[in-house]
mmCIF file of C-alpha atoms in Angstrom:
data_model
loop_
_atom_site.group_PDB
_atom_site.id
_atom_site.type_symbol
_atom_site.label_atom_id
_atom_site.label_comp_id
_atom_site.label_asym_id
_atom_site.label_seq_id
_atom_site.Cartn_x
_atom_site.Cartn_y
_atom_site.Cartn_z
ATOM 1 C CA UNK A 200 4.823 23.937 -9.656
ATOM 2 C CA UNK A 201 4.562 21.192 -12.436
ATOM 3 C CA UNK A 202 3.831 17.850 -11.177
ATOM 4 C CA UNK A 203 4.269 14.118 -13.538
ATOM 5 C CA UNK A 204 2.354 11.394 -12.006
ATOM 6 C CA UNK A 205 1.299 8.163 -13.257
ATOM 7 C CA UNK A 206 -2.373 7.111 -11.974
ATOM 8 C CA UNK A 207 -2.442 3.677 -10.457
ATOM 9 C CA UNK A 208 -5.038 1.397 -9.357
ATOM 10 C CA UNK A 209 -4.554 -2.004 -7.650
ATOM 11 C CA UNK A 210 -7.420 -4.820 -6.742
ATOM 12 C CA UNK A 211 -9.300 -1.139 -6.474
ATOM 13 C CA UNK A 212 -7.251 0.764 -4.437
ATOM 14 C CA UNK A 213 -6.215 3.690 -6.829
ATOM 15 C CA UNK A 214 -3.051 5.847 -6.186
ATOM 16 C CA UNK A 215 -0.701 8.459 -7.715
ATOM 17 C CA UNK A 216 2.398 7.608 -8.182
ATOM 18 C CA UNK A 217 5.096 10.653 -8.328
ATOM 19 C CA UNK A 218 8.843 9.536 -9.572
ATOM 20 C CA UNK A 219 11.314 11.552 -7.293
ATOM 21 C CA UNK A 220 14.398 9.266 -7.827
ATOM 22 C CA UNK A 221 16.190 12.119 -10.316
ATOM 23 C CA UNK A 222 14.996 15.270 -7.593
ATOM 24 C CA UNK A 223 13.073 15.652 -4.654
ATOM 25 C CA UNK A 224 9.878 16.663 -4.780
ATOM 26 C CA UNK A 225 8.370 18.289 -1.404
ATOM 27 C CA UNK A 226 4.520 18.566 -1.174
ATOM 28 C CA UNK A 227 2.636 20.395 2.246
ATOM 29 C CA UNK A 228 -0.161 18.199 3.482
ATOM 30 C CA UNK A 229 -3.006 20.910 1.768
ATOM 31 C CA UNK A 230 -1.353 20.043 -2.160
ATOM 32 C CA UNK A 231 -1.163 16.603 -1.078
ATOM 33 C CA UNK A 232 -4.951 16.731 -0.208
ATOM 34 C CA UNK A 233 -5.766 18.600 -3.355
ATOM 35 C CA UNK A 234 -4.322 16.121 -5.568
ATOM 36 C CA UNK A 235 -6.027 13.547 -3.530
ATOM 37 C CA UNK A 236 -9.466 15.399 -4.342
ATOM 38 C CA UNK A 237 -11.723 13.577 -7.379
ATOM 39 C CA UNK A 238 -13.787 16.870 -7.311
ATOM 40 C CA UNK A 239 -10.390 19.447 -8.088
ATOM 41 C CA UNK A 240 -7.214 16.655 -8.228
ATOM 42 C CA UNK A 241 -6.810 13.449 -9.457
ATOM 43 C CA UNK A 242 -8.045 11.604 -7.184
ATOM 44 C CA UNK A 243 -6.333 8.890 -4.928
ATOM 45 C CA UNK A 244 -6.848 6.756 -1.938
ATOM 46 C CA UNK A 245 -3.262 7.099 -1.379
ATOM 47 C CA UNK A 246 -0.139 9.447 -2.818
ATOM 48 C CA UNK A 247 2.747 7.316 -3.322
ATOM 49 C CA UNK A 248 6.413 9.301 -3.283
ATOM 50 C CA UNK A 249 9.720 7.598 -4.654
ATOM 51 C CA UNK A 250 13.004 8.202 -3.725
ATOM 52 C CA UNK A 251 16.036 7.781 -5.158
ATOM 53 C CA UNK A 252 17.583 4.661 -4.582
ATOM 54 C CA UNK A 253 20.388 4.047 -1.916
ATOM 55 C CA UNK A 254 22.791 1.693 -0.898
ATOM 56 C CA UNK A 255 22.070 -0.870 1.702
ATOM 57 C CA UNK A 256 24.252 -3.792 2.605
ATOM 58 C CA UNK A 257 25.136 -6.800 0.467
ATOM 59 C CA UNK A 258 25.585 -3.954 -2.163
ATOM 60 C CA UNK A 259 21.721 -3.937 -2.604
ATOM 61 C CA UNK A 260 19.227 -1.192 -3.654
ATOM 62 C CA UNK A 261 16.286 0.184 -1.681
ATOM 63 C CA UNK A 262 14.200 2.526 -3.156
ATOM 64 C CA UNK A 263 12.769 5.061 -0.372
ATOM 65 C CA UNK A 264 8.897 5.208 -0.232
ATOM 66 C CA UNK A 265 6.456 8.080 1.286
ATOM 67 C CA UNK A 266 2.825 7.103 1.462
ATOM 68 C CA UNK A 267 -0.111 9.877 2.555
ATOM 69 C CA UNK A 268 -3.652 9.412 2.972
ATOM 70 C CA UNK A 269 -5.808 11.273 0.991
ATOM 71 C CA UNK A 270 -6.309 13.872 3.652
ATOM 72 C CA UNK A 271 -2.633 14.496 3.748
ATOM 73 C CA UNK A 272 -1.572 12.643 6.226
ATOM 74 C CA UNK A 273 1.512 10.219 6.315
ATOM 75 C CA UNK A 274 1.065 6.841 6.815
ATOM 76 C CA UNK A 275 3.970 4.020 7.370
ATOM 77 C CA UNK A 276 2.466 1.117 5.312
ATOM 78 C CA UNK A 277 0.274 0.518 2.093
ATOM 79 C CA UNK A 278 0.475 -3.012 1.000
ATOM 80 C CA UNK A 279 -1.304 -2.210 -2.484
ATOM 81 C CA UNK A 280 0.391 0.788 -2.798
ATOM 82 C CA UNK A 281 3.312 -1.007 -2.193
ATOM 83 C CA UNK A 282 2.961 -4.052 -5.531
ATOM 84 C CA UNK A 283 1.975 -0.318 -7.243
ATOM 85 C CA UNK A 284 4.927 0.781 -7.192
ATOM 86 C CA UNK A 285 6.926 -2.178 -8.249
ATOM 87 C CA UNK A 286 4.847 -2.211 -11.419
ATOM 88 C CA UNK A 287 5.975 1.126 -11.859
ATOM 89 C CA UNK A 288 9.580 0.291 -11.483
ATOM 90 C CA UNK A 289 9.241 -2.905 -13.008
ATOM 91 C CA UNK A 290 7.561 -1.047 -16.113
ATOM 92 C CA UNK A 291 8.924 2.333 -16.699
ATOM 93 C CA UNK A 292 12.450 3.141 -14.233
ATOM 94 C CA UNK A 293 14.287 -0.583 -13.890
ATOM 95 C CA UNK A 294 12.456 -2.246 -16.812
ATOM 96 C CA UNK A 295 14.952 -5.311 -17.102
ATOM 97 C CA UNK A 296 14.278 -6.375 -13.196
ATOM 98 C CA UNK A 297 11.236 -8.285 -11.621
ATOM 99 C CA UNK A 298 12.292 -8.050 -7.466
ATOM 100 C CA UNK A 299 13.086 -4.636 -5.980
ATOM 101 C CA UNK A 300 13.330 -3.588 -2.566
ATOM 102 C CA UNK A 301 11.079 -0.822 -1.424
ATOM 103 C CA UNK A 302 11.709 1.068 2.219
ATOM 104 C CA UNK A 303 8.488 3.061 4.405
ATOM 105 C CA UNK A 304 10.794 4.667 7.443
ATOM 106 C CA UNK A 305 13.180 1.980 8.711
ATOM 107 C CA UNK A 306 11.368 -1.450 7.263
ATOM 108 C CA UNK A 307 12.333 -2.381 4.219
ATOM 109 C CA UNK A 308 9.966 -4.489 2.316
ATOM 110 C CA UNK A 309 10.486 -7.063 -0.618
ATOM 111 C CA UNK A 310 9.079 -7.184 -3.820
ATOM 112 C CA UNK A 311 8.288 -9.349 -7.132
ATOM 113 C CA UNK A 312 6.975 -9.611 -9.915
ATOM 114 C CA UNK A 313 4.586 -12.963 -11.393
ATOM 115 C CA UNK A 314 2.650 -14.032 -14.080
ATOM 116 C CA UNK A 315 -0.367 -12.105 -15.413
ATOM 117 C CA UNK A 316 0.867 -8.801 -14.874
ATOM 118 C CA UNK A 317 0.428 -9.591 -10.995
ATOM 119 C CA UNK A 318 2.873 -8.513 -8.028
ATOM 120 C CA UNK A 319 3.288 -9.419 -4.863
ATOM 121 C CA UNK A 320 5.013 -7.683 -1.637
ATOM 122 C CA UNK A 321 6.343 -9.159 1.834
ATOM 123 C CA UNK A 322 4.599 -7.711 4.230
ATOM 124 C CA UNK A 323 6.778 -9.266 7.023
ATOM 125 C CA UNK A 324 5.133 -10.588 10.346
ATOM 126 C CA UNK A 325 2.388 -9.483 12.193
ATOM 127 C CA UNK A 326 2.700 -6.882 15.802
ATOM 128 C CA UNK A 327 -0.024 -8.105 18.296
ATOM 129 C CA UNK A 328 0.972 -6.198 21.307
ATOM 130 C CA UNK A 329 -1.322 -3.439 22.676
ATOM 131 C CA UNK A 330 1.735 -0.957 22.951
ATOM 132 C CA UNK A 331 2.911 -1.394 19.724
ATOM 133 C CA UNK A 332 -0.084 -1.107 17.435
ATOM 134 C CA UNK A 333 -1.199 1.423 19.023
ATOM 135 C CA UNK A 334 -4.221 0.818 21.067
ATOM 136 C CA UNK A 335 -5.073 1.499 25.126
ATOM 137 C CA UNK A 336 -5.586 -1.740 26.386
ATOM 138 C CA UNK A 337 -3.279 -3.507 29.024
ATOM 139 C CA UNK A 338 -2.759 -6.836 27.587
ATOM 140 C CA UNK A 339 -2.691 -8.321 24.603
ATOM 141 C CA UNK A 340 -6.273 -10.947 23.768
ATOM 142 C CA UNK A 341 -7.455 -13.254 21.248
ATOM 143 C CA UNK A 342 -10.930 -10.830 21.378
ATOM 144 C CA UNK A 343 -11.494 -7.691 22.219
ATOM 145 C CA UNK A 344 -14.732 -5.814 22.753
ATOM 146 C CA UNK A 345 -15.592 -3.041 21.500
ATOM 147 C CA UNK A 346 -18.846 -1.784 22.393
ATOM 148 C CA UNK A 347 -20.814 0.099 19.413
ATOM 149 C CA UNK A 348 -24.038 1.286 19.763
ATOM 150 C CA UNK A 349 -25.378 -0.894 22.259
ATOM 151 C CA UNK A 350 -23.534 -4.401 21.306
ATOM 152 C CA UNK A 351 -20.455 -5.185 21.967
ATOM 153 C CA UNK A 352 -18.417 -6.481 19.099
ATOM 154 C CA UNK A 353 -15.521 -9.389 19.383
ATOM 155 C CA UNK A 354 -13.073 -7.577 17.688
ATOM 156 C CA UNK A 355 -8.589 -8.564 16.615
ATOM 157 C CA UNK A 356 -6.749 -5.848 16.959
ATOM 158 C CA UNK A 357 -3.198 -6.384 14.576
ATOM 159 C CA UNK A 358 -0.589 -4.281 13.142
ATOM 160 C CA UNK A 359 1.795 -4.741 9.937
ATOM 161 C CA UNK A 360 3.259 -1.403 10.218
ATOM 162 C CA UNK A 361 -0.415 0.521 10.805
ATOM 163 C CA UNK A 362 -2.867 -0.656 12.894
ATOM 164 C CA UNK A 363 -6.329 -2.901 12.028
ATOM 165 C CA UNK A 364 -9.179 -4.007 13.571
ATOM 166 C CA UNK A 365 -10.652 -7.106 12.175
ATOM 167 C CA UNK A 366 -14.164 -8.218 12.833
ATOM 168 C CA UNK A 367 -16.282 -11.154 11.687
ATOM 169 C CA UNK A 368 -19.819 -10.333 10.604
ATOM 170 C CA UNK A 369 -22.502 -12.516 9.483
ATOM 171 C CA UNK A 370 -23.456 -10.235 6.281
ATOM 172 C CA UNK A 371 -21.199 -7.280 4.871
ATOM 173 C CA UNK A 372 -23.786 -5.480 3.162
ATOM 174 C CA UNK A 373 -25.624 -4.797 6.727
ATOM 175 C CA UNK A 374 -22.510 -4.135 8.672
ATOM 176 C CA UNK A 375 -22.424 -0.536 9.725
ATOM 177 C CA UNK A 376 -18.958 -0.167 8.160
ATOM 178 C CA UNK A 377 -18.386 3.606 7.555
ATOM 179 C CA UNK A 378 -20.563 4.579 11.082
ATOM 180 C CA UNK A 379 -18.289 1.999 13.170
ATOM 181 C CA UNK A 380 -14.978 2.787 11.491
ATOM 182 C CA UNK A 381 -15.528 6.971 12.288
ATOM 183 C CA UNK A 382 -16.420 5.707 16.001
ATOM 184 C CA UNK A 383 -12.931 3.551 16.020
ATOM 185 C CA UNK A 384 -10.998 6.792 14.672
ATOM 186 C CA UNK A 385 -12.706 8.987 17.852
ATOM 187 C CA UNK A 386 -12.138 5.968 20.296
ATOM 188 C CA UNK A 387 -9.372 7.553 22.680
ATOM 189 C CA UNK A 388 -8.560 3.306 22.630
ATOM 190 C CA UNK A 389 -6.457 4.564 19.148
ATOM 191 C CA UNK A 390 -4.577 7.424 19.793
ATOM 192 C CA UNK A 391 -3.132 6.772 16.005
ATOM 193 C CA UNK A 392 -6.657 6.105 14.525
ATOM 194 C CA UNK A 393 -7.125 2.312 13.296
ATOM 195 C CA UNK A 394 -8.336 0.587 10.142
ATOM 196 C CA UNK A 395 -11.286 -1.551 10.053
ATOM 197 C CA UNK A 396 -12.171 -4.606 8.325
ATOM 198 C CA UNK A 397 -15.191 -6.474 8.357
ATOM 199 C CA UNK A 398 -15.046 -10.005 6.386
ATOM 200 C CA UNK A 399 -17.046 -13.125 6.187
ATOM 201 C CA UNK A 400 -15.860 -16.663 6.249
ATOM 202 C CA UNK A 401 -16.787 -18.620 3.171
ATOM 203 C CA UNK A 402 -13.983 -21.627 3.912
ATOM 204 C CA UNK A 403 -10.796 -21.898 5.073
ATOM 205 C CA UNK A 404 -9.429 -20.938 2.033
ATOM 206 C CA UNK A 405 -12.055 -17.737 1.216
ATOM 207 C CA UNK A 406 -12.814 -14.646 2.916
ATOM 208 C CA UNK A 407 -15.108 -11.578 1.532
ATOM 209 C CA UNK A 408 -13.792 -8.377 2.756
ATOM 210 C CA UNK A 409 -14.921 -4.221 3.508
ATOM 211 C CA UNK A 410 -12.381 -2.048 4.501
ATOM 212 C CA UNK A 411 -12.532 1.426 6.395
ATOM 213 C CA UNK A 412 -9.136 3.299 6.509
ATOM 214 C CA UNK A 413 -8.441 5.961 8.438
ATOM 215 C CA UNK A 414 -7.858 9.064 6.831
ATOM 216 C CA UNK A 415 -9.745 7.752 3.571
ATOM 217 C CA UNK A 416 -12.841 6.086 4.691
ATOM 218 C CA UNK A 417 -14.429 2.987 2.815
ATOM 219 C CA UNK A 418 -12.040 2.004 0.232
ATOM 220 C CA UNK A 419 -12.219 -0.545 -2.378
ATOM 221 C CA UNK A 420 -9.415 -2.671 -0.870
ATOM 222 C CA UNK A 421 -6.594 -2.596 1.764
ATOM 223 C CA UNK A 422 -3.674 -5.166 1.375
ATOM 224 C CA UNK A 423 -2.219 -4.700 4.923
ATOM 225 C CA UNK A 424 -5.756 -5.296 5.286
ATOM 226 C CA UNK A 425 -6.202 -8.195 3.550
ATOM 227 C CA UNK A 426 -2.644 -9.449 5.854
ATOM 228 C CA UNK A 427 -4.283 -8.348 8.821
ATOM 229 C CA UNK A 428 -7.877 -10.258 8.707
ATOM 230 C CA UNK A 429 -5.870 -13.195 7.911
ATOM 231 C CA UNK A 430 -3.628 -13.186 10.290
ATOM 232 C CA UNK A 431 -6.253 -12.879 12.802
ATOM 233 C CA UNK A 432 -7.749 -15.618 10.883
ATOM 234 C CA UNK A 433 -4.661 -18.028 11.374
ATOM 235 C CA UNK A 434 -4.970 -16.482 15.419
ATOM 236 C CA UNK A 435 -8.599 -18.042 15.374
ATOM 237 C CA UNK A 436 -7.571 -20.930 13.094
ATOM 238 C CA UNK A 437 -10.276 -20.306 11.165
ATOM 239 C CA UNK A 438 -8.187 -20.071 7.887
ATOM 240 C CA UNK A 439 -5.389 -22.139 5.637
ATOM 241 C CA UNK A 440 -1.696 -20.413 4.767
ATOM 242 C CA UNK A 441 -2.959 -19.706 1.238
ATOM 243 C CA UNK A 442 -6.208 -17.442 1.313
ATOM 244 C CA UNK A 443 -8.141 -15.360 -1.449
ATOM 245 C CA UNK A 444 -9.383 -12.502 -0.164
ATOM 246 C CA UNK A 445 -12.547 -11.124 -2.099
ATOM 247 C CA UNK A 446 -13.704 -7.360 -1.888
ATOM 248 C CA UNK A 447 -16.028 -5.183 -3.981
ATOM 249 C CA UNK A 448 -14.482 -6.212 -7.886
ATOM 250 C CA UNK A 449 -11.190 -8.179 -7.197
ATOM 251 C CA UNK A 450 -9.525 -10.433 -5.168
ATOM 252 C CA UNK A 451 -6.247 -10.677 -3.477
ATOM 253 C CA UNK A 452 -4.175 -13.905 -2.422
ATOM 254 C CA UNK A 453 -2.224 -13.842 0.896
ATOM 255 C CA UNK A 454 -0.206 -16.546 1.764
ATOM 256 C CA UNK A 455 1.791 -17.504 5.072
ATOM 257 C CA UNK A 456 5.288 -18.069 4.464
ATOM 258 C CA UNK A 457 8.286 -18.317 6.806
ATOM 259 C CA UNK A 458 9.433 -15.283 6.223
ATOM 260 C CA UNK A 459 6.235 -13.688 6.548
ATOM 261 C CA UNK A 460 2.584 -13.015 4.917
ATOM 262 C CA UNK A 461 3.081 -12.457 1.182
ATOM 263 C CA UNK A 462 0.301 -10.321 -0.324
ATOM 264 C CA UNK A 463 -0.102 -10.674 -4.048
ATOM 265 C CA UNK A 464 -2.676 -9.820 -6.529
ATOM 266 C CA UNK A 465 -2.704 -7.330 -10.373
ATOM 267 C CA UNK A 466 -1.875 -4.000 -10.534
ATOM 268 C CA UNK A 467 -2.830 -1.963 -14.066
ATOM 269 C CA UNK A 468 -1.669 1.833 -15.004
ATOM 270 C CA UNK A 469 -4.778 3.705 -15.716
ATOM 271 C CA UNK A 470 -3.302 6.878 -17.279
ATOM 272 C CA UNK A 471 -0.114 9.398 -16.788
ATOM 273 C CA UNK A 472 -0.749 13.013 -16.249
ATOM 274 C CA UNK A 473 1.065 16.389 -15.500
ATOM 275 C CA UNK A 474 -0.833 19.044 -12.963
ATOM 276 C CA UNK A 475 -0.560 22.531 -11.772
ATOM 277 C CA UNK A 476 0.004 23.256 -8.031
#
């Protein structure tokens, strides 16, 4: 099987992007992972799938949206991935349009374009119950605590369609990152693994962030992330609406509006490609 994709990389997080809107492409979870390889694939944090675009009401367009890890596995939210692919829309299917609505499962998600080549994506409101993140614990808290190694660390637990963990460290180069997010992802706490961030407070208007994802490990950045350690940010009042998140060699704004956190930042095509599976 011949398969088009279009390379994508936003604030770091790189992707492939396959266009399905004129047939549907089915991939099993090993091709999926072999693309995903940068030893024998391309190489991705995340595979992004479009679908042709249906009718939803007010006689608007959605555009269907399948996002998998790089081990295969399918995932209901990307928020990077997400502004991806309305750069890809926005640049090679619906070139005259800057908004399009993009739909993971049942949520639907709203898109634009800006200035500088940047896009943004609604990443709705927050989920703070136990129950619905997932994670084991009988009540929702401001701080949980997670023991690791001998310390226990004050940890918010959040969801925007896939479930975080944020904690706030005193130095992210000494934070055991990697070693702490693989104990999170065996923690019978997350029976649907969990992503973890680890960010440092510069001001209320600045955060520095590392991201583990489940399924993909340290990445260079996570927009639902980015949402998440905010949002527990505004739980903590630590932060301001408006907030630039800084990670390893970008930065991404999120912003607190009413109808939810906006997450916003550039998004550049690297190269396109055809492969062999």
């Amino acid at each position: 099987m011949q398969i088009n994709f279009t390379k994508m990389q936003a604030s770091g997080n790189d992707f492939i992007v396959i266009d399905a809107t004129q047939q549907p492409i089915s991939l099993s979870t090993s091709q999926i992972h072999h693309l995903a390889s940068r030893h024998y694939g391309v190489g991705c944090d995340q595979l992004l799938m479009i679908g042709s675009p249906i009718l939803i009401q007010h006689n608007q367009m959605s555009y269907p949206i399948k996002i998998y890890n790089s081990d295969g596995s399918e995932v209901q939210q990307c928020g990077n991935g997400l502004r991806a692919i309305a750069s890809f829309l926005a640049t090679t299917v619906q070139q005259e349009q800057h908004a399009f609505l993009l739909q993971v499962a049942d949520q639907i998600y709203p898109t634009s374009r800006q200035e500088n080549n940047h896009f943004a994506v609604n990443l709705g409101q927050p989920i703070w119950l136990p129950n619905k993140i997932p994670a084991n614990f009988s009540q929702r808290q401001m701080h949980y605590q997670l023991p690791y190694q001998q310390k226990n660390y004050q940890a918010g637990l959040v969801s925007f369609a896939n479930p975080h963990c944020v904690i706030v460290v005193d130095s992210l180069t000494e934070f055991p990152l990697v070693e702490f997010g693989e104990a999170l992802n065996n923690n019978p706490c997350f029976p649907e693994g969990i992503n973890l961030e680890c960010i440092q407070l510069l001001d209320k208007h600045t955060i520095a962030m590392r991201v583990y994802e489940r399924g993909v490990g340290e990445t260079q950045a996570c927009g639902s992330g980015a949402c998440a350690a905010v949002a527990c940010g505004h739980l903590w009042q630590y932060l301001a609406n408006r907030v630039t998140v800084r990670l390893n060699q970008s930065e991404l704004i999120v912003e607190l509006k009413e109808d939810g956190y906006w997450l916003s930042g550039a998004v550049e095509k690297v190269f396109i490609g055809t492969i062999h599976l």
